[in-house]
């Protein structure tokens, strides 16, 4: 099955590039709300499920045991830009577990955020694992291990108690089998399990509503959603899509990007979960698709609509500030409503 | 017509993302050697035609009038990384025409090369238009204007004598109509004209052989090819695909990347020209496709083949140096031979 064109990149009045993709929107009982393209193909959710991966930290009571703040819980769900505030919060989380940067197993990279990158270079320093966009998630894993009296050493491995717990949680919430033979290794070295978009969408419908979540899952999900809505800067950073969108909409939309063109979202007031992937892995396409779905499903005020439209169909300017093109959604995704 | 999948991005043993594209390979008489996908769709060649855009500078005798070196001619064809050597050569070209950075109309951006970017930030400086990846091409345009006794002011405009000359040259070499109603504005503010891949491939077959080029075109093309083959660093930069590939193969392959997944090439010994586009505009796909065509058509030594294979199907490592995936060409492009 060929996935349809969902996003066009215009230059002047011609289409310069085109992106295909697939989308699943599901309600908290698992009923299909919208299905576009081949949703039976397994995708690696990558960082789009970080909020689900943070559930054991909160649900276990360890977030409370260490007195984690809303900012810290938001950072545990983040693909952050490595700005100084992100680095400081990751460090504070580790300190609460009696640990430091040496415990992080995510690897080191220069800050994802361009300004943060250059500011660090200008300071004459080099990055640490705290600058890794996943350092908050990893600090959360380390808190989870330490809070249970386990050694955090090797916490990225599929067989470490932390990853076993994370995997069980992902299976519980999405209802999908997360098997090692359909897994890969993520950029930050933890396993990522390939599952189908409707399973991810179902997981985020439940995460957004609490419906069907066992144990203290409902309260944990609500706490994570609230923490992120209060601190959208923490989950991404300056100028980033997730930070901007949740800055506009607060708790009305929980959205999270993953590498290679994946996005997941919860629209709690509708009870919907969303999962999508741009075939080619391109983030600009995935962002436009997600903004298009927000426009399609949520009842927005005039100002909210204008703000989200600018994310859905951004205009490109060149180095001289001349408008040279625009992202455009195809009728298939923009249409509906 | 649906373009086929040409490049797969693997994570573990699963396909994570996929790229479709179209390819045209044509000989210097215009006969089709290979055609994949919809080659009737117009594409913006963007920076992939910089070598053709540099033809008037050389053919007019102005490169000689100003005593431009091979390095400078190579930089006129470049999308460079903004490394100090690139900046210095662009500045020297402008000085030969009695001009300086204030004359450049390409706009300012931080160096494309990550190390150059951070080194500039660490130095406490900010970028100038010399760091723009197109500064060499623009310095060439300014030489062309000044060498003909014209004011360079406004040289990026479609109606300036420089852009009229460039457009005529593109039409002559490719045989395709370059019309304003099918044009867009490029990142560096000059017009880019949408044409079909076989026209671009035909142009590069002629550029690679000199066959059918009017006037002194044959000598000018040979000089540009030689200059780039001697200084492949100048057309791109440290670690870049074009620099590496031409570093391995010298004059056997002239290759040039363009934005949004376009690539053009000449294989002079075969008399072939190549033009391709990844539908989604992704550079990793376009690079893999181009390397795949080099492997398919050129008779390479064992060492050359190994080097080009590493460009065609690169292995990805994560931040901890663990192999997590690989680019793979589909049989459609790798097959043949």
PDB file of C-alpha atoms in Angstrom, chain A residues 1-3 5 9 11-20 38 41-42 44 46 105-110 114 117-119 121-122 132-133 181-189 192 194 259-260 277-282 284 318-320 322-324, chain B residues 1-3 5 9 11-20 38 41-42 44 46 105-110 114 117-119 121-122 132-133 181-189 192 194 259-260 277-282 284 318-320 322-324:
ATOM      1  CA  UNK A   1       0.000   0.000   0.000  1.00  0.00           C
ATOM      2  CA  UNK A   2       1.366   3.376  -1.029  1.00  0.00           C
ATOM      3  CA  UNK A   3       1.090   6.043   1.619  1.00  0.00           C
ATOM      4  CA  UNK A   5       1.231  12.627  -0.078  1.00  0.00           C
ATOM      5  CA  UNK A   9       7.022  21.941   0.127  1.00  0.00           C
ATOM      6  CA  UNK A  11       9.064  27.103  -3.824  1.00  0.00           C
ATOM      7  CA  UNK A  12       7.471  29.971  -5.675  1.00  0.00           C
ATOM      8  CA  UNK A  13       4.318  28.452  -7.146  1.00  0.00           C
ATOM      9  CA  UNK A  14       5.773  24.981  -7.756  1.00  0.00           C
ATOM     10  CA  UNK A  15       5.976  21.905  -5.541  1.00  0.00           C
ATOM     11  CA  UNK A  16       9.659  21.357  -4.794  1.00  0.00           C
ATOM     12  CA  UNK A  17       9.494  18.331  -2.472  1.00  0.00           C
ATOM     13  CA  UNK A  18       6.773  16.043  -1.174  1.00  0.00           C
ATOM     14  CA  UNK A  19       6.300  13.911   1.893  1.00  0.00           C
ATOM     15  CA  UNK A  20       4.168  10.838   2.301  1.00  0.00           C
ATOM     16  CA  UNK A  38      -0.513   1.860   5.764  1.00  0.00           C
ATOM     17  CA  UNK A  41       3.715  -1.243   9.130  1.00  0.00           C
ATOM     18  CA  UNK A  42       5.705  -1.239  12.357  1.00  0.00           C
ATOM     19  CA  UNK A  44      10.077   2.755  15.872  1.00  0.00           C
ATOM     20  CA  UNK A  46      11.861   6.601  19.278  1.00  0.00           C
ATOM     21  CA  UNK A 105      24.841   6.292  29.815  1.00  0.00           C
ATOM     22  CA  UNK A 106      23.189   8.291  27.016  1.00  0.00           C
ATOM     23  CA  UNK A 107      26.434   9.476  25.405  1.00  0.00           C
ATOM     24  CA  UNK A 108      27.600  12.992  24.722  1.00  0.00           C
ATOM     25  CA  UNK A 109      26.608  15.355  21.942  1.00  0.00           C
ATOM     26  CA  UNK A 110      26.714  19.100  21.404  1.00  0.00           C
ATOM     27  CA  UNK A 114      21.835  26.147  17.625  1.00  0.00           C
ATOM     28  CA  UNK A 117      25.507  25.013  20.783  1.00  0.00           C
ATOM     29  CA  UNK A 118      27.325  28.205  19.880  1.00  0.00           C
ATOM     30  CA  UNK A 119      27.036  29.657  23.379  1.00  0.00           C
ATOM     31  CA  UNK A 121      31.473  26.784  22.152  1.00  0.00           C
ATOM     32  CA  UNK A 122      31.904  30.493  22.905  1.00  0.00           C
ATOM     33  CA  UNK A 132      22.416  15.080  25.403  1.00  0.00           C
ATOM     34  CA  UNK A 133      18.788  15.743  24.419  1.00  0.00           C
ATOM     35  CA  UNK A 181      13.345  -9.351  17.794  1.00  0.00           C
ATOM     36  CA  UNK A 182      11.483  -6.268  16.538  1.00  0.00           C
ATOM     37  CA  UNK A 183      13.624  -3.781  18.416  1.00  0.00           C
ATOM     38  CA  UNK A 184      16.516  -1.494  17.593  1.00  0.00           C
ATOM     39  CA  UNK A 185      18.950   0.553  19.623  1.00  0.00           C
ATOM     40  CA  UNK A 186      18.037   4.195  20.025  1.00  0.00           C
ATOM     41  CA  UNK A 187      20.394   7.154  19.705  1.00  0.00           C
ATOM     42  CA  UNK A 188      20.765   7.226  23.495  1.00  0.00           C
ATOM     43  CA  UNK A 189      21.418   3.448  23.646  1.00  0.00           C
ATOM     44  CA  UNK A 192      13.263   1.075  20.916  1.00  0.00           C
ATOM     45  CA  UNK A 194       8.782  -1.286  16.605  1.00  0.00           C
ATOM     46  CA  UNK A 259      13.339  10.981  15.575  1.00  0.00           C
ATOM     47  CA  UNK A 260      12.740   9.890  11.977  1.00  0.00           C
ATOM     48  CA  UNK A 277       5.051   8.901  10.759  1.00  0.00           C
ATOM     49  CA  UNK A 278       6.491  10.641   7.738  1.00  0.00           C
ATOM     50  CA  UNK A 279       7.774   7.806   5.514  1.00  0.00           C
ATOM     51  CA  UNK A 280      11.085   9.488   4.898  1.00  0.00           C
ATOM     52  CA  UNK A 281      11.772  10.420   8.510  1.00  0.00           C
ATOM     53  CA  UNK A 282      11.606  14.151   7.923  1.00  0.00           C
ATOM     54  CA  UNK A 284       9.317  19.219   9.005  1.00  0.00           C
ATOM     55  CA  UNK A 318      15.943  32.934   2.721  1.00  0.00           C
ATOM     56  CA  UNK A 319      19.095  34.498   4.159  1.00  0.00           C
ATOM     57  CA  UNK A 320      17.999  37.904   2.961  1.00  0.00           C
ATOM     58  CA  UNK A 322      12.800  37.102   1.226  1.00  0.00           C
ATOM     59  CA  UNK A 323       9.819  34.722   1.280  1.00  0.00           C
ATOM     60  CA  UNK A 324      10.790  31.854  -1.003  1.00  0.00           C
TER      61      UNK A 324
ATOM     62  CA  UNK B   1       3.362   8.013 -11.602  1.00  0.00           C
ATOM     63  CA  UNK B   2       4.702   6.878  -8.233  1.00  0.00           C
ATOM     64  CA  UNK B   3       8.437   7.111  -7.893  1.00  0.00           C
ATOM     65  CA  UNK B   5      11.705   3.395  -3.236  1.00  0.00           C
ATOM     66  CA  UNK B   9      17.149   3.482   6.280  1.00  0.00           C
ATOM     67  CA  UNK B  11      17.498   0.327  12.305  1.00  0.00           C
ATOM     68  CA  UNK B  12      18.434  -3.084  13.607  1.00  0.00           C
ATOM     69  CA  UNK B  13      16.948  -5.466  11.051  1.00  0.00           C
ATOM     70  CA  UNK B  14      13.877  -3.355  10.256  1.00  0.00           C
ATOM     71  CA  UNK B  15      13.303  -0.579   7.713  1.00  0.00           C
ATOM     72  CA  UNK B  16      12.767   2.616   9.706  1.00  0.00           C
ATOM     73  CA  UNK B  17      12.392   5.175   6.903  1.00  0.00           C
ATOM     74  CA  UNK B  18      12.252   5.060   3.116  1.00  0.00           C
ATOM     75  CA  UNK B  19      13.049   7.480   0.340  1.00  0.00           C
ATOM     76  CA  UNK B  20      11.623   7.568  -3.158  1.00  0.00           C
ATOM     77  CA  UNK B  38       8.798  10.252 -13.117  1.00  0.00           C
ATOM     78  CA  UNK B  41       8.287  16.459 -13.273  1.00  0.00           C
ATOM     79  CA  UNK B  42      10.190  19.746 -13.111  1.00  0.00           C
ATOM     80  CA  UNK B  44      14.599  23.096  -9.009  1.00  0.00           C
ATOM     81  CA  UNK B  46      19.306  24.689  -6.799  1.00  0.00           C
ATOM     82  CA  UNK B 105      24.154  39.914  -1.891  1.00  0.00           C
ATOM     83  CA  UNK B 106      23.861  36.282  -0.778  1.00  0.00           C
ATOM     84  CA  UNK B 107      22.933  37.032   2.832  1.00  0.00           C
ATOM     85  CA  UNK B 108      24.638  35.913   6.000  1.00  0.00           C
ATOM     86  CA  UNK B 109      24.485  32.582   7.780  1.00  0.00           C
ATOM     87  CA  UNK B 110      26.641  30.731  10.261  1.00  0.00           C
ATOM     88  CA  UNK B 114      29.678  22.147  12.426  1.00  0.00           C
ATOM     89  CA  UNK B 117      30.459  27.017  13.134  1.00  0.00           C
ATOM     90  CA  UNK B 118      31.665  26.344  16.661  1.00  0.00           C
ATOM     91  CA  UNK B 119      35.177  27.606  15.969  1.00  0.00           C
ATOM     92  CA  UNK B 121      31.542  31.136  17.874  1.00  0.00           C
ATOM     93  CA  UNK B 122      34.523  30.287  20.099  1.00  0.00           C
ATOM     94  CA  UNK B 132      27.500  31.887   3.294  1.00  0.00           C
ATOM     95  CA  UNK B 133      27.916  28.561   1.505  1.00  0.00           C
ATOM     96  CA  UNK B 181       7.088  31.646 -14.616  1.00  0.00           C
ATOM     97  CA  UNK B 182       8.649  28.314 -13.613  1.00  0.00           C
ATOM     98  CA  UNK B 183      11.273  29.818 -11.356  1.00  0.00           C
ATOM     99  CA  UNK B 184      11.731  30.343  -7.645  1.00  0.00           C
ATOM    100  CA  UNK B 185      14.121  32.306  -5.497  1.00  0.00           C
ATOM    101  CA  UNK B 186      17.063  30.365  -4.137  1.00  0.00           C
ATOM    102  CA  UNK B 187      18.422  30.535  -0.592  1.00  0.00           C
ATOM    103  CA  UNK B 188      21.078  32.996  -1.763  1.00  0.00           C
ATOM    104  CA  UNK B 189      18.483  35.150  -3.597  1.00  0.00           C
ATOM    105  CA  UNK B 192      16.440  28.981  -9.712  1.00  0.00           C
ATOM    106  CA  UNK B 194      12.602  24.372 -12.608  1.00  0.00           C
ATOM    107  CA  UNK B 259      19.414  21.631  -1.725  1.00  0.00           C
ATOM    108  CA  UNK B 260      16.228  19.555  -1.392  1.00  0.00           C
ATOM    109  CA  UNK B 277      16.113  14.012  -6.953  1.00  0.00           C
ATOM    110  CA  UNK B 278      14.907  12.468  -3.722  1.00  0.00           C
ATOM    111  CA  UNK B 279      11.153  13.238  -3.640  1.00  0.00           C
ATOM    112  CA  UNK B 280      11.263  14.412  -0.055  1.00  0.00           C
ATOM    113  CA  UNK B 281      14.317  16.614  -0.424  1.00  0.00           C
ATOM    114  CA  UNK B 282      16.487  14.566   1.904  1.00  0.00           C
ATOM    115  CA  UNK B 284      21.132  11.469   2.851  1.00  0.00           C
ATOM    116  CA  UNK B 318      24.828   6.392  18.090  1.00  0.00           C
ATOM    117  CA  UNK B 319      26.322   8.733  20.688  1.00  0.00           C
ATOM    118  CA  UNK B 320      28.010   5.824  22.398  1.00  0.00           C
ATOM    119  CA  UNK B 322      27.204   1.585  18.924  1.00  0.00           C
ATOM    120  CA  UNK B 323      26.169   0.593  15.373  1.00  0.00           C
ATOM    121  CA  UNK B 324      22.421   1.129  15.244  1.00  0.00           C
TER     122      UNK B 324
END
